[in-house]
């Protein structure tokens, strides 16, 4: 029995400490305690910086040099050159810009849609809730990747349409998480108090419920970026995602497929970037989930 | 149990309907009218009208959808534009290849993930667990098409252990040859799922080990292996069946990509050829069929779960 009391006490002190730190402080605290997660943040910062600072590269990503095609990595061209003699390292940097943009924007879209649907569904309860959750389940069991392939096969994809399609197919998990949280939050005293004080539904949802789920939303967002980047790269690889002349990492791999026998390095680099980015977002998301979810505190 | 399965079948009908409506609308929105495929130059207005009548293309969208759905339900998914053969026939021809690839990769995933998950769960937070967990994170994060390319480069081009693609060597028709061709695609396809299952079994093992019945067994001095294999493993495996059912969508999408990289002659490859040739009836047929695989897979998983779980099996038997 003593042990159990102790556990409750530890939990209480933990909760208090977290309250004092605030959300951002809490995230930083988590990262300090988890070396692998910290490493992932560093990797992500480096990859993002590289993408942002891509114009600093001495090469133009589209400048073709027919005297130097398909060269192996050298001190001049760090990743070698592609089939048109373009500097592959510079192209990978610019590819990162597109992959990360697609990942982030579609995550914002899917998290927004998911949060709105989930919160609304959980808050309303009853028939609306049942109906919306049925709809979400239905959407979840649809093989989304295939439908994306079909849509993109029929309507030539543009950068923005890829972002929108990814966003529209990825919101279900966020909706489920936020709905569950809303169901719990709406029973809280402060929400009930706000209701009795005459706060409008809109105010309760946006001021009291959504801000209190921010940690879950951040976790879901991190995992959603990982999924979006992975799906985008697969679509682009099949030639159904980001189209040339714009090249994401997936598009680069599509062109690299033709030179697999002669210049395998072309296939290696963009894939390593995708893997590192997705890996980091996945680890980060899970590390934050363990740290931010109160029940997981041991 | 019958009742349970019937209930599940009814629950899956809306999914098929939604996908069919979606497929139909896409077909409608595609550039060019479907009638263009059947028209020949120099046809008169009346002839075109007659054609529309024949293919059910006159009337409102709802009517057209009904006509199309009726045909799909009868197993008629239209005729391929580029190959001039019934879509159903084309799919039936390619289906065994896809199903065997999926089956093989599922088998690999299950065989690999159970020991990995158990070991990781038993060694929670110790180096062994950390290594396995990190590997699973890589398994989830690696783009399957990329690992396919890399494995082709390493195992097929450099080491020449396996063929780069296809299902048979020229003029060879033996099971061993097919299996040999299947090794790379099946392994690559299973990677992602192995990681997902391992993660799941690990967390399940951890939570099962904390259960009271394990504590009781330990305090009674039961052999550790008996606890592990008789009790924990049994309770871990049950939910895996559901998980497999849920992951069939991933398997369908994954095989689409893998078939295309390894030129595996399955329905995914068929669809990609159709995408290249703008062969809409085949694309739609593929979409509908993949959903069917998904639904059948889910049903099988549910039925297995019902058979394995006494709560459902007997609960339904009593009623």
Coordinates of C-alpha atoms in Angstrom, one line a residue:
Chain A
X1 CA 0.0 0.0 0.0
X2 CA 2.8 2.4 1.0
X3 CA 4.3 1.9 -2.4
X4 CA 1.1 2.8 -4.2
X5 CA 0.8 6.0 -2.1
X6 CA 4.3 6.8 -2.9
X7 CA 3.6 6.4 -6.6
X8 CA 0.7 8.8 -6.4
X9 CA 2.9 11.3 -4.6
X10 CA 5.6 11.0 -7.2
X11 CA 3.0 11.5 -9.9
X12 CA 1.7 14.6 -8.2
X13 CA 5.2 16.2 -7.9
X14 CA 5.8 15.3 -11.5
X15 CA 2.6 17.0 -12.6
X16 CA 3.5 20.0 -10.5
X17 CA 7.0 20.2 -12.0
X18 CA 5.5 19.9 -15.4
X19 CA 3.1 22.7 -14.8
X20 CA 5.9 25.0 -13.6
X21 CA 7.9 24.2 -16.7
X22 CA 5.1 24.9 -19.2
X23 CA 4.7 23.1 -22.5
X24 CA 7.8 24.3 -24.2
X25 CA 9.9 23.9 -21.1
X26 CA 8.5 20.4 -20.6
X27 CA 9.4 19.4 -24.2
X28 CA 13.0 20.7 -23.6
X29 CA 13.2 18.8 -20.3
X30 CA 12.1 15.6 -22.1
X31 CA 14.7 16.0 -24.8
X32 CA 17.4 16.6 -22.2
X33 CA 16.6 13.2 -20.6
X34 CA 16.5 11.3 -23.9
X35 CA 19.8 11.3 -25.8
X36 CA 18.4 9.5 -28.9
X37 CA 15.6 12.1 -29.1
X38 CA 18.1 14.9 -28.7
X39 CA 20.2 13.4 -31.5
X40 CA 17.1 13.4 -33.7
X41 CA 16.4 17.0 -33.0
X42 CA 20.0 17.8 -34.0
X43 CA 19.6 15.8 -37.3
X44 CA 16.3 17.6 -38.1
X45 CA 17.8 21.0 -37.4
X46 CA 20.8 20.2 -39.6
X47 CA 18.6 18.9 -42.5
X48 CA 16.2 21.9 -42.2
X49 CA 19.1 24.3 -42.1
X50 CA 20.7 22.6 -45.2
X51 CA 17.4 23.0 -47.0
X52 CA 16.9 26.6 -46.1
X53 CA 20.5 27.5 -46.9
X54 CA 20.5 25.6 -50.1
X55 CA 21.1 28.8 -52.3
X56 CA 24.5 29.2 -50.6
X57 CA 25.7 26.2 -52.6
X58 CA 28.1 27.3 -55.4
X59 CA 26.2 25.2 -57.9
X60 CA 22.9 25.9 -59.6
X61 CA 20.6 22.9 -59.0
X62 CA 19.5 23.0 -62.7
X63 CA 22.8 23.9 -64.3
X64 CA 23.6 21.1 -66.7
X65 CA 27.2 20.1 -67.5
X66 CA 27.5 17.5 -70.2
X67 CA 31.2 17.2 -69.7
X68 CA 30.7 15.8 -66.2
X69 CA 27.7 13.5 -66.2
X70 CA 27.2 10.6 -63.7
X71 CA 30.4 11.3 -61.8
X72 CA 31.1 9.5 -58.6
X73 CA 31.4 11.5 -55.4
X74 CA 34.5 13.7 -55.3
X75 CA 35.8 16.8 -53.4
X76 CA 34.3 18.9 -56.2
X77 CA 30.9 17.2 -56.3
X78 CA 30.3 15.8 -52.8
X79 CA 27.5 13.5 -54.0
X80 CA 28.7 13.2 -57.6
X81 CA 26.7 14.4 -60.5
X82 CA 23.5 13.1 -62.1
X83 CA 22.7 12.1 -65.7
X84 CA 22.6 15.7 -66.8
X85 CA 25.8 16.7 -65.0
X86 CA 24.0 18.5 -62.3
X87 CA 25.6 18.7 -58.8
X88 CA 23.8 16.0 -56.9
X89 CA 24.5 17.5 -53.4
X90 CA 22.9 20.8 -54.4
X91 CA 19.9 18.9 -55.9
X92 CA 19.5 16.9 -52.7
X93 CA 19.4 20.2 -50.7
X94 CA 16.7 21.6 -53.0
X95 CA 14.9 18.3 -52.9
X96 CA 14.9 18.6 -49.1
X97 CA 13.1 21.9 -49.4
X98 CA 10.3 20.3 -51.4
X99 CA 10.0 17.2 -49.3
X100 CA 10.0 19.1 -46.0
X101 CA 7.5 21.7 -47.3
X102 CA 5.2 19.0 -48.5
X103 CA 5.6 17.1 -45.2
X104 CA 5.0 20.2 -43.0
X105 CA 2.1 21.7 -44.9
X106 CA 0.2 18.5 -45.4
X107 CA 0.7 17.8 -41.7
X108 CA -0.7 21.2 -40.8
X109 CA -3.7 20.5 -43.0
X110 CA -4.3 17.0 -41.6
X111 CA -3.8 18.1 -38.0
X112 CA -6.2 21.0 -38.5
X113 CA -8.9 18.9 -40.1
X114 CA -8.3 16.1 -37.6
X115 CA -8.4 18.3 -34.5
X116 CA -11.6 20.1 -35.7
X117 CA -13.4 16.9 -36.5
X118 CA -12.2 15.1 -33.4
X119 CA -13.0 17.9 -31.0
X120 CA -16.3 18.6 -32.5
X121 CA -17.3 15.0 -32.5
X122 CA -16.2 14.5 -28.9
X123 CA -17.7 17.7 -27.7
X124 CA -21.1 17.1 -29.3
X125 CA -21.3 13.5 -28.3
X126 CA -24.4 11.4 -29.1
X127 CA -25.5 10.8 -32.7
X128 CA -23.1 13.4 -34.2
X129 CA -20.2 11.6 -32.5
X130 CA -21.3 8.2 -33.6
X131 CA -21.8 9.3 -37.2
X132 CA -18.5 11.2 -37.4
X133 CA -16.5 8.4 -35.9
X134 CA -18.1 5.9 -38.2
X135 CA -17.0 8.2 -41.0
X136 CA -13.5 8.4 -39.6
X137 CA -13.2 4.6 -39.3
X138 CA -14.4 4.2 -42.8
X139 CA -11.8 6.7 -44.0
X140 CA -9.1 4.9 -42.0
X141 CA -9.8 1.5 -43.6
X142 CA -9.7 2.9 -47.1
X143 CA -6.3 2.1 -48.7
X144 CA -5.4 5.8 -49.0
X145 CA -2.1 5.3 -50.9
X146 CA -4.0 3.6 -53.7
X147 CA -6.6 6.2 -54.0
X148 CA -3.9 8.8 -54.1
X149 CA -2.3 6.9 -56.9
X150 CA -5.6 6.8 -58.8
X151 CA -6.3 10.5 -58.3
X152 CA -2.8 11.5 -59.3
X153 CA -2.8 9.1 -62.3
X154 CA -5.9 10.8 -63.7
X155 CA -5.2 14.4 -62.7
X156 CA -1.6 15.4 -63.3
X157 CA -0.4 16.3 -59.8
X158 CA 0.9 19.8 -58.9
X159 CA 2.9 20.6 -55.8
X160 CA -0.1 22.0 -54.0
X161 CA -2.4 19.2 -55.0
X162 CA 0.0 16.7 -53.6
X163 CA 0.0 18.6 -50.3
X164 CA -3.8 18.8 -50.2
X165 CA -4.3 15.1 -51.1
X166 CA -1.9 14.0 -48.5
X167 CA -3.5 16.2 -45.9
X168 CA -7.0 15.0 -46.8
X169 CA -6.1 11.4 -46.3
X170 CA -4.1 11.6 -43.1
X171 CA -6.4 13.3 -40.7
X172 CA -8.1 10.2 -39.3
X173 CA -5.7 9.3 -36.6
X174 CA -5.5 12.9 -35.3
X175 CA -9.3 13.0 -35.2
X176 CA -9.4 9.8 -33.1
X177 CA -6.8 11.1 -30.6
X178 CA -8.4 14.5 -30.2
X179 CA -11.9 13.0 -29.8
X180 CA -10.7 10.8 -27.0
X181 CA -9.0 13.7 -25.3
X182 CA -12.1 15.9 -25.7
X183 CA -14.3 13.3 -24.1
X184 CA -12.0 13.3 -21.0
X185 CA -11.5 17.1 -21.0
X186 CA -15.2 18.0 -21.2
X187 CA -15.8 16.3 -17.9
X188 CA -13.2 18.5 -16.2
X189 CA -14.3 21.0 -13.6
X190 CA -13.0 24.0 -15.3
X191 CA -14.9 23.2 -18.5
X192 CA -18.1 22.6 -16.6
X193 CA -17.5 25.9 -14.7
X194 CA -16.9 27.8 -18.0
X195 CA -20.1 26.3 -19.3
X196 CA -22.1 27.5 -16.3
X197 CA -20.5 30.9 -16.5
X198 CA -22.2 31.2 -19.9
X199 CA -19.2 30.7 -22.2
X200 CA -20.1 29.9 -25.8
X201 CA -19.4 26.5 -27.2
X202 CA -16.9 28.0 -29.6
X203 CA -15.1 29.7 -26.7
X204 CA -15.0 26.5 -24.7
X205 CA -13.7 24.4 -27.6
X206 CA -11.0 26.9 -28.7
X207 CA -10.0 28.4 -25.3
X208 CA -10.4 25.5 -23.0
X209 CA -10.3 22.2 -24.8
X210 CA -7.9 22.5 -27.7
X211 CA -5.1 24.3 -25.8
X212 CA -5.2 21.6 -23.2
X213 CA -4.6 18.9 -25.8
X214 CA -1.6 20.7 -27.4
X215 CA 0.9 18.1 -26.3
X216 CA -1.1 15.3 -27.9
X217 CA -1.5 17.4 -31.0
X218 CA 2.3 18.0 -31.2
X219 CA 2.9 14.3 -30.9
X220 CA 0.4 13.5 -33.5
X221 CA 1.9 16.2 -35.7
X222 CA 5.4 14.9 -35.4
X223 CA 4.2 11.4 -36.5
X224 CA 2.1 12.9 -39.3
X225 CA 5.1 14.7 -40.8
X226 CA 6.9 11.4 -40.9
X227 CA 4.1 9.6 -42.6
X228 CA 3.5 12.5 -45.1
X229 CA 7.2 12.6 -46.1
X230 CA 7.2 8.8 -46.5
X231 CA 4.0 8.7 -48.6
X232 CA 5.1 11.7 -50.7
X233 CA 8.4 10.1 -51.5
X234 CA 6.7 6.8 -52.5
X235 CA 4.2 8.7 -54.8
X236 CA 7.0 10.8 -56.3
X237 CA 9.0 7.7 -56.8
X238 CA 6.2 6.2 -58.9
X239 CA 6.1 9.4 -60.9
X240 CA 2.7 10.3 -59.4
X241 CA 3.8 12.9 -56.9
X242 CA 6.0 16.0 -57.2
X243 CA 6.7 16.4 -60.9
X244 CA 9.9 17.5 -62.7
X245 CA 11.4 20.0 -63.0
X246 CA 10.6 20.4 -59.3
X247 CA 12.3 17.5 -57.6
X248 CA 11.7 16.1 -54.1
X249 CA 13.9 13.3 -52.7
X250 CA 11.4 10.8 -54.0
X251 CA 11.5 12.3 -57.5
X252 CA 15.3 12.1 -57.4
X253 CA 15.1 8.4 -56.6
X254 CA 12.8 7.8 -59.5
X255 CA 15.4 9.2 -61.9
X256 CA 18.2 7.3 -60.1
X257 CA 16.4 4.0 -60.7
X258 CA 17.6 4.1 -64.3
X259 CA 21.3 4.3 -63.3
X260 CA 21.2 1.7 -60.5
X261 CA 23.8 -0.5 -62.2
X262 CA 26.3 2.1 -63.1
X263 CA 26.0 4.8 -60.4
X264 CA 24.4 3.3 -57.3
X265 CA 25.4 6.4 -55.3
X266 CA 22.6 8.3 -57.0
X267 CA 20.1 5.9 -55.4
X268 CA 21.8 6.0 -51.9
X269 CA 21.9 9.7 -50.9
X270 CA 18.3 10.9 -51.3
X271 CA 17.1 7.7 -49.6
X272 CA 19.4 8.3 -46.6
X273 CA 17.9 11.8 -46.3
X274 CA 14.4 10.5 -46.4
X275 CA 15.2 7.8 -43.9
X276 CA 17.0 10.1 -41.4
X277 CA 14.2 12.7 -41.5
X278 CA 11.4 10.2 -41.1
X279 CA 13.3 8.2 -38.4
X280 CA 13.9 11.4 -36.5
X281 CA 10.3 12.5 -36.6
X282 CA 9.1 9.1 -35.5
X283 CA 11.5 8.8 -32.6
X284 CA 10.8 12.4 -31.5
X285 CA 7.0 11.8 -31.7
X286 CA 7.2 8.7 -29.6
X287 CA 9.7 10.2 -27.1
X288 CA 7.3 13.2 -26.6
X289 CA 4.4 10.9 -26.2
X290 CA 6.0 8.9 -23.5
X291 CA 7.0 12.1 -21.7
X292 CA 3.9 14.2 -22.2
X293 CA 1.3 11.7 -21.5
X294 CA 0.6 11.9 -17.7
X295 CA -0.4 8.2 -17.4
X296 CA 2.9 7.0 -18.8
X297 CA 4.8 8.6 -15.9
X298 CA 6.1 5.8 -13.7
Chain B
X1 CA -19.9 -16.9 -34.1
X2 CA -21.8 -16.9 -37.3
X3 CA -23.8 -13.9 -36.1
X4 CA -20.5 -12.1 -35.3
X5 CA -19.1 -12.7 -38.8
X6 CA -22.4 -11.7 -40.5
X7 CA -22.3 -8.5 -38.5
X8 CA -18.8 -7.8 -39.7
X9 CA -19.7 -8.4 -43.3
X10 CA -22.6 -6.0 -43.1
X11 CA -20.3 -3.4 -41.5
X12 CA -17.9 -3.7 -44.4
X13 CA -20.4 -3.0 -47.1
X14 CA -20.4 0.8 -46.7
X15 CA -16.6 0.8 -47.3
X16 CA -17.1 -1.0 -50.6
X17 CA -19.9 1.4 -51.6
X18 CA -17.8 4.5 -50.7
X19 CA -14.9 3.2 -52.7
X20 CA -17.1 2.3 -55.6
X21 CA -18.7 5.7 -55.6
X22 CA -15.3 7.3 -55.4
X23 CA -14.0 5.1 -58.3
X24 CA -17.0 6.0 -60.4
X25 CA -16.7 9.7 -59.7
X26 CA -13.0 9.7 -60.6
X27 CA -13.9 7.8 -63.8
X28 CA -16.5 10.5 -64.6
X29 CA -14.1 13.4 -63.8
X30 CA -11.3 11.9 -65.9
X31 CA -10.5 13.9 -69.0
X32 CA -12.5 12.7 -72.0
X33 CA -15.8 10.8 -71.7
X34 CA -15.7 7.0 -71.4
X35 CA -17.7 6.9 -74.6
X36 CA -14.6 8.2 -76.5
X37 CA -13.1 4.8 -76.0
X38 CA -15.7 3.1 -78.1
X39 CA -16.2 5.7 -80.7
X40 CA -14.8 5.4 -84.2
X41 CA -14.1 8.3 -86.5
X42 CA -17.0 9.2 -88.8
X43 CA -19.8 7.9 -86.6
X44 CA -23.1 9.6 -86.9
X45 CA -25.0 11.2 -84.0
X46 CA -27.4 8.3 -84.0
X47 CA -24.7 5.7 -83.8
X48 CA -23.1 7.5 -80.9
X49 CA -26.5 7.6 -79.1
X50 CA -26.9 3.9 -79.7
X51 CA -23.4 3.3 -78.3
X52 CA -24.3 5.3 -75.2
X53 CA -27.4 3.3 -74.8
X54 CA -25.4 0.1 -75.1
X55 CA -22.9 1.1 -72.4
X56 CA -25.3 2.7 -70.1
X57 CA -23.8 6.2 -70.6
X58 CA -27.0 8.1 -71.2
X59 CA -29.0 9.4 -68.3
X60 CA -28.0 11.1 -65.1
X61 CA -24.9 10.4 -63.1
X62 CA -26.9 8.4 -60.6
X63 CA -28.4 6.2 -63.3
X64 CA -25.0 5.7 -64.8
X65 CA -23.6 4.8 -61.5
X66 CA -26.4 2.2 -60.9
X67 CA -25.7 0.7 -64.4
X68 CA -22.0 0.5 -63.6
X69 CA -22.5 -0.9 -60.1
X70 CA -24.9 -3.6 -61.5
X71 CA -22.3 -4.7 -63.9
X72 CA -19.5 -4.7 -61.3
X73 CA -21.6 -6.8 -59.0
X74 CA -22.0 -9.3 -61.9
X75 CA -18.3 -9.4 -62.2
X76 CA -18.1 -7.2 -65.3
X77 CA -15.7 -4.3 -64.7
X78 CA -15.5 -3.2 -68.3
X79 CA -13.0 -3.8 -71.0
X80 CA -9.4 -2.8 -71.0
X81 CA -8.8 -0.1 -73.6
X82 CA -5.2 -0.9 -74.4
X83 CA -5.4 -4.7 -74.1
X84 CA -9.0 -5.1 -75.4
X85 CA -9.8 -7.8 -72.9
X86 CA -12.2 -7.9 -70.0
X87 CA -10.7 -6.3 -66.9
X88 CA -11.9 -9.2 -64.7
X89 CA -10.0 -11.6 -66.8
X90 CA -6.8 -9.6 -66.7
X91 CA -7.0 -9.3 -62.9
X92 CA -7.8 -12.9 -62.4
X93 CA -4.7 -13.8 -64.4
X94 CA -2.4 -11.6 -62.3
X95 CA -4.0 -12.2 -58.9
X96 CA -2.2 -15.4 -57.9
X97 CA 1.2 -13.6 -58.2
X98 CA 0.1 -10.8 -55.9
X99 CA -1.6 -13.0 -53.3
X100 CA 1.4 -15.3 -53.1
X101 CA 3.8 -12.4 -52.7
X102 CA 1.6 -10.9 -49.9
X103 CA 1.2 -14.3 -48.2
X104 CA 5.0 -14.9 -48.3
X105 CA 5.8 -11.5 -46.8
X106 CA 3.1 -11.9 -44.2
X107 CA 4.7 -15.2 -43.2
X108 CA 8.1 -13.7 -43.0
X109 CA 6.8 -10.8 -40.8
X110 CA 5.1 -13.1 -38.4
X111 CA 8.0 -15.6 -38.1
X112 CA 10.5 -12.7 -37.5
X113 CA 8.4 -10.4 -35.3
X114 CA 7.3 -12.9 -32.6
X115 CA 10.8 -13.7 -31.2
X116 CA 12.0 -10.2 -31.7
X117 CA 9.1 -8.7 -29.9
X118 CA 9.2 -11.2 -27.1
X119 CA 13.0 -10.7 -26.5
X120 CA 12.6 -6.9 -26.6
X121 CA 9.7 -7.1 -24.1
X122 CA 11.5 -9.4 -21.8
X123 CA 14.6 -7.2 -21.7
X124 CA 12.8 -3.9 -21.4
X125 CA 15.1 -0.9 -21.3
X126 CA 18.2 -3.1 -21.4
X127 CA 20.7 -2.9 -24.3
X128 CA 19.0 -5.8 -26.1
X129 CA 15.7 -4.0 -26.1
X130 CA 17.3 -0.8 -27.2
X131 CA 18.9 -2.4 -30.2
X132 CA 15.7 -4.2 -31.3
X133 CA 13.7 -1.0 -30.7
X134 CA 16.0 1.1 -32.8
X135 CA 15.9 -1.5 -35.6
X136 CA 12.2 -1.4 -35.5
X137 CA 12.2 2.4 -35.8
X138 CA 14.4 2.0 -38.9
X139 CA 12.0 -0.6 -40.2
X140 CA 9.1 1.8 -39.9
X141 CA 11.1 4.8 -41.3
X142 CA 12.8 3.3 -44.3
X143 CA 10.9 4.0 -47.5
X144 CA 10.1 0.4 -48.8
X145 CA 10.8 1.4 -52.4
X146 CA 14.3 2.7 -51.4
X147 CA 15.2 -0.4 -49.5
X148 CA 14.0 -2.4 -52.6
X149 CA 16.4 -0.4 -54.8
X150 CA 19.3 -0.8 -52.4
X151 CA 18.7 -4.5 -52.1
X152 CA 18.6 -4.9 -55.9
X153 CA 21.9 -3.0 -56.1
X154 CA 23.5 -5.1 -53.4
X155 CA 22.0 -8.6 -53.7
X156 CA 21.1 -8.7 -57.4
X157 CA 23.6 -6.5 -59.2
X158 CA 26.7 -6.7 -57.0
X159 CA 26.5 -10.1 -55.4
X160 CA 24.3 -11.8 -58.0
X161 CA 22.6 -13.9 -55.4
X162 CA 19.1 -13.2 -56.6
X163 CA 17.5 -12.1 -59.9
X164 CA 16.7 -8.3 -60.3
X165 CA 13.1 -8.9 -61.0
X166 CA 10.4 -10.9 -62.6
X167 CA 8.8 -14.1 -61.4
X168 CA 10.4 -16.8 -63.6
X169 CA 13.6 -17.3 -65.4
X170 CA 13.3 -17.6 -69.2
X171 CA 11.7 -21.0 -70.1
X172 CA 11.8 -22.2 -66.5
X173 CA 8.6 -23.1 -64.8
X174 CA 9.4 -24.6 -61.4
X175 CA 8.3 -23.7 -57.9
X176 CA 12.0 -23.4 -56.7
X177 CA 12.6 -20.9 -59.4
X178 CA 9.6 -18.8 -58.5
X179 CA 10.6 -19.0 -54.8
X180 CA 14.1 -17.9 -55.7
X181 CA 12.6 -14.9 -57.5
X182 CA 10.3 -14.2 -54.6
X183 CA 13.0 -13.9 -51.9
X184 CA 13.9 -10.3 -52.4
X185 CA 10.5 -8.8 -53.0
X186 CA 8.9 -10.7 -50.2
X187 CA 11.6 -9.8 -47.7
X188 CA 11.5 -6.1 -48.7
X189 CA 7.7 -6.1 -48.5
X190 CA 7.8 -7.7 -45.1
X191 CA 10.3 -5.3 -43.5
X192 CA 7.8 -2.6 -42.6
X193 CA 5.2 -5.0 -41.2
X194 CA 7.8 -6.9 -39.2
X195 CA 8.7 -3.7 -37.5
X196 CA 5.1 -2.8 -36.7
X197 CA 4.3 -6.2 -35.3
X198 CA 7.6 -6.3 -33.3
X199 CA 6.7 -3.0 -31.7
X200 CA 3.3 -4.2 -30.9
X201 CA 4.4 -7.6 -29.4
X202 CA 7.0 -5.8 -27.4
X203 CA 4.6 -3.5 -25.7
X204 CA 2.1 -6.3 -25.3
X205 CA 4.7 -8.5 -23.6
X206 CA 5.6 -5.7 -21.2
X207 CA 2.0 -5.1 -20.2
X208 CA 1.3 -8.8 -19.9
X209 CA 4.3 -9.3 -17.6
X210 CA 2.8 -6.8 -15.2
X211 CA -0.5 -8.6 -15.0
X212 CA -1.5 -10.2 -11.7
X213 CA -1.7 -13.7 -13.2
X214 CA 2.0 -13.5 -14.1
X215 CA 2.9 -12.3 -10.6
X216 CA 0.9 -15.2 -9.2
X217 CA 2.6 -17.7 -11.4
X218 CA 6.0 -16.3 -10.5
X219 CA 5.3 -16.4 -6.8
X220 CA 4.1 -20.0 -7.1
X221 CA 7.5 -20.8 -8.5
X222 CA 6.4 -21.7 -12.1
X223 CA 9.1 -22.2 -14.6
X224 CA 9.9 -19.0 -16.4
X225 CA 9.7 -20.6 -19.8
X226 CA 6.3 -22.0 -19.1
X227 CA 5.0 -18.6 -18.0
X228 CA 6.4 -17.1 -21.2
X229 CA 5.2 -19.5 -23.7
X230 CA 2.0 -20.8 -22.2
X231 CA 0.6 -17.6 -20.8
X232 CA 2.3 -14.4 -22.1
X233 CA 2.8 -15.5 -25.7
X234 CA -0.8 -16.7 -26.0
X235 CA -2.2 -13.5 -24.8
X236 CA 0.2 -11.5 -27.0
X237 CA -0.7 -13.4 -30.2
X238 CA -4.4 -12.9 -30.1
X239 CA -4.4 -9.2 -30.8
X240 CA -1.8 -9.7 -33.5
X241 CA -4.5 -11.3 -35.6
X242 CA -6.5 -8.1 -35.5
X243 CA -3.4 -6.1 -36.2
X244 CA -2.7 -8.2 -39.3
X245 CA -6.2 -7.5 -40.5
X246 CA -5.7 -3.8 -39.9
X247 CA -2.4 -3.9 -41.8
X248 CA -3.7 -5.5 -44.9
X249 CA -4.3 -2.0 -46.4
X250 CA -0.6 -1.4 -46.0
X251 CA 0.2 -4.7 -47.6
X252 CA -1.9 -3.9 -50.6
X253 CA -0.2 -0.5 -51.0
X254 CA 3.2 -1.9 -50.3
X255 CA 2.8 -4.7 -52.9
X256 CA 1.8 -2.1 -55.4
X257 CA 5.2 -0.4 -55.0
X258 CA 7.2 -3.6 -54.6
X259 CA 5.7 -5.3 -57.7
X260 CA 6.6 -2.3 -59.8
X261 CA 10.2 -2.2 -58.7
X262 CA 10.7 -6.0 -59.0
X263 CA 8.6 -6.3 -62.2
X264 CA 6.5 -8.8 -60.3
X265 CA 3.6 -9.7 -62.6
X266 CA 0.8 -9.0 -60.1
X267 CA -2.2 -6.7 -60.1
X268 CA -0.1 -3.8 -58.9
X269 CA 2.1 -4.0 -61.9
X270 CA -1.0 -4.3 -64.1
X271 CA -2.4 -1.1 -62.6
X272 CA 0.8 0.8 -63.1
X273 CA 0.9 -0.3 -66.8
X274 CA -2.7 1.0 -67.0
X275 CA -1.7 4.3 -65.4
X276 CA 0.9 4.7 -68.1
X277 CA -1.6 4.0 -70.8
X278 CA -4.5 5.9 -69.2
X279 CA -6.5 2.7 -69.2
X280 CA -9.2 3.9 -66.8
X281 CA -11.3 0.7 -66.6
X282 CA -8.3 -1.3 -65.5
X283 CA -7.3 1.3 -62.9
X284 CA -10.9 1.3 -61.5
X285 CA -10.9 -2.5 -61.6
X286 CA -7.7 -2.6 -59.6
X287 CA -9.0 -0.1 -57.0
X288 CA -12.2 -2.1 -56.5
X289 CA -10.3 -5.4 -56.4
X290 CA -7.7 -4.2 -53.9
X291 CA -10.6 -3.1 -51.6
X292 CA -12.0 -6.5 -52.0
X293 CA -8.7 -8.1 -50.9
X294 CA -8.7 -5.7 -48.0
X295 CA -12.2 -6.6 -47.0
X296 CA -11.7 -10.4 -47.4
X297 CA -8.5 -10.1 -45.4
X298 CA -10.2 -8.2 -42.6
X299 CA -12.9 -10.8 -42.5
X300 CA -10.5 -13.7 -42.4
X301 CA -8.7 -12.0 -39.5
X302 CA -12.0 -11.3 -37.7
X303 CA -13.1 -14.9 -38.2
X304 CA -9.8 -16.2 -36.9
X305 CA -10.0 -13.9 -33.9
X306 CA -13.5 -15.2 -33.2
X307 CA -12.2 -18.8 -33.4
X308 CA -9.2 -18.1 -31.2
X309 CA -10.9 -15.9 -28.5
X310 CA -13.1 -18.0 -26.3
X311 CA -14.9 -14.8 -25.1
X312 CA -16.3 -14.3 -28.6
X313 CA -16.5 -17.9 -29.5
X314 CA -18.6 -18.9 -26.5
X315 CA -20.4 -15.6 -26.1
X316 CA -21.8 -16.1 -29.5
X317 CA -22.5 -19.7 -29.0
X318 CA -24.7 -19.1 -26.0
X319 CA -27.0 -16.7 -27.9

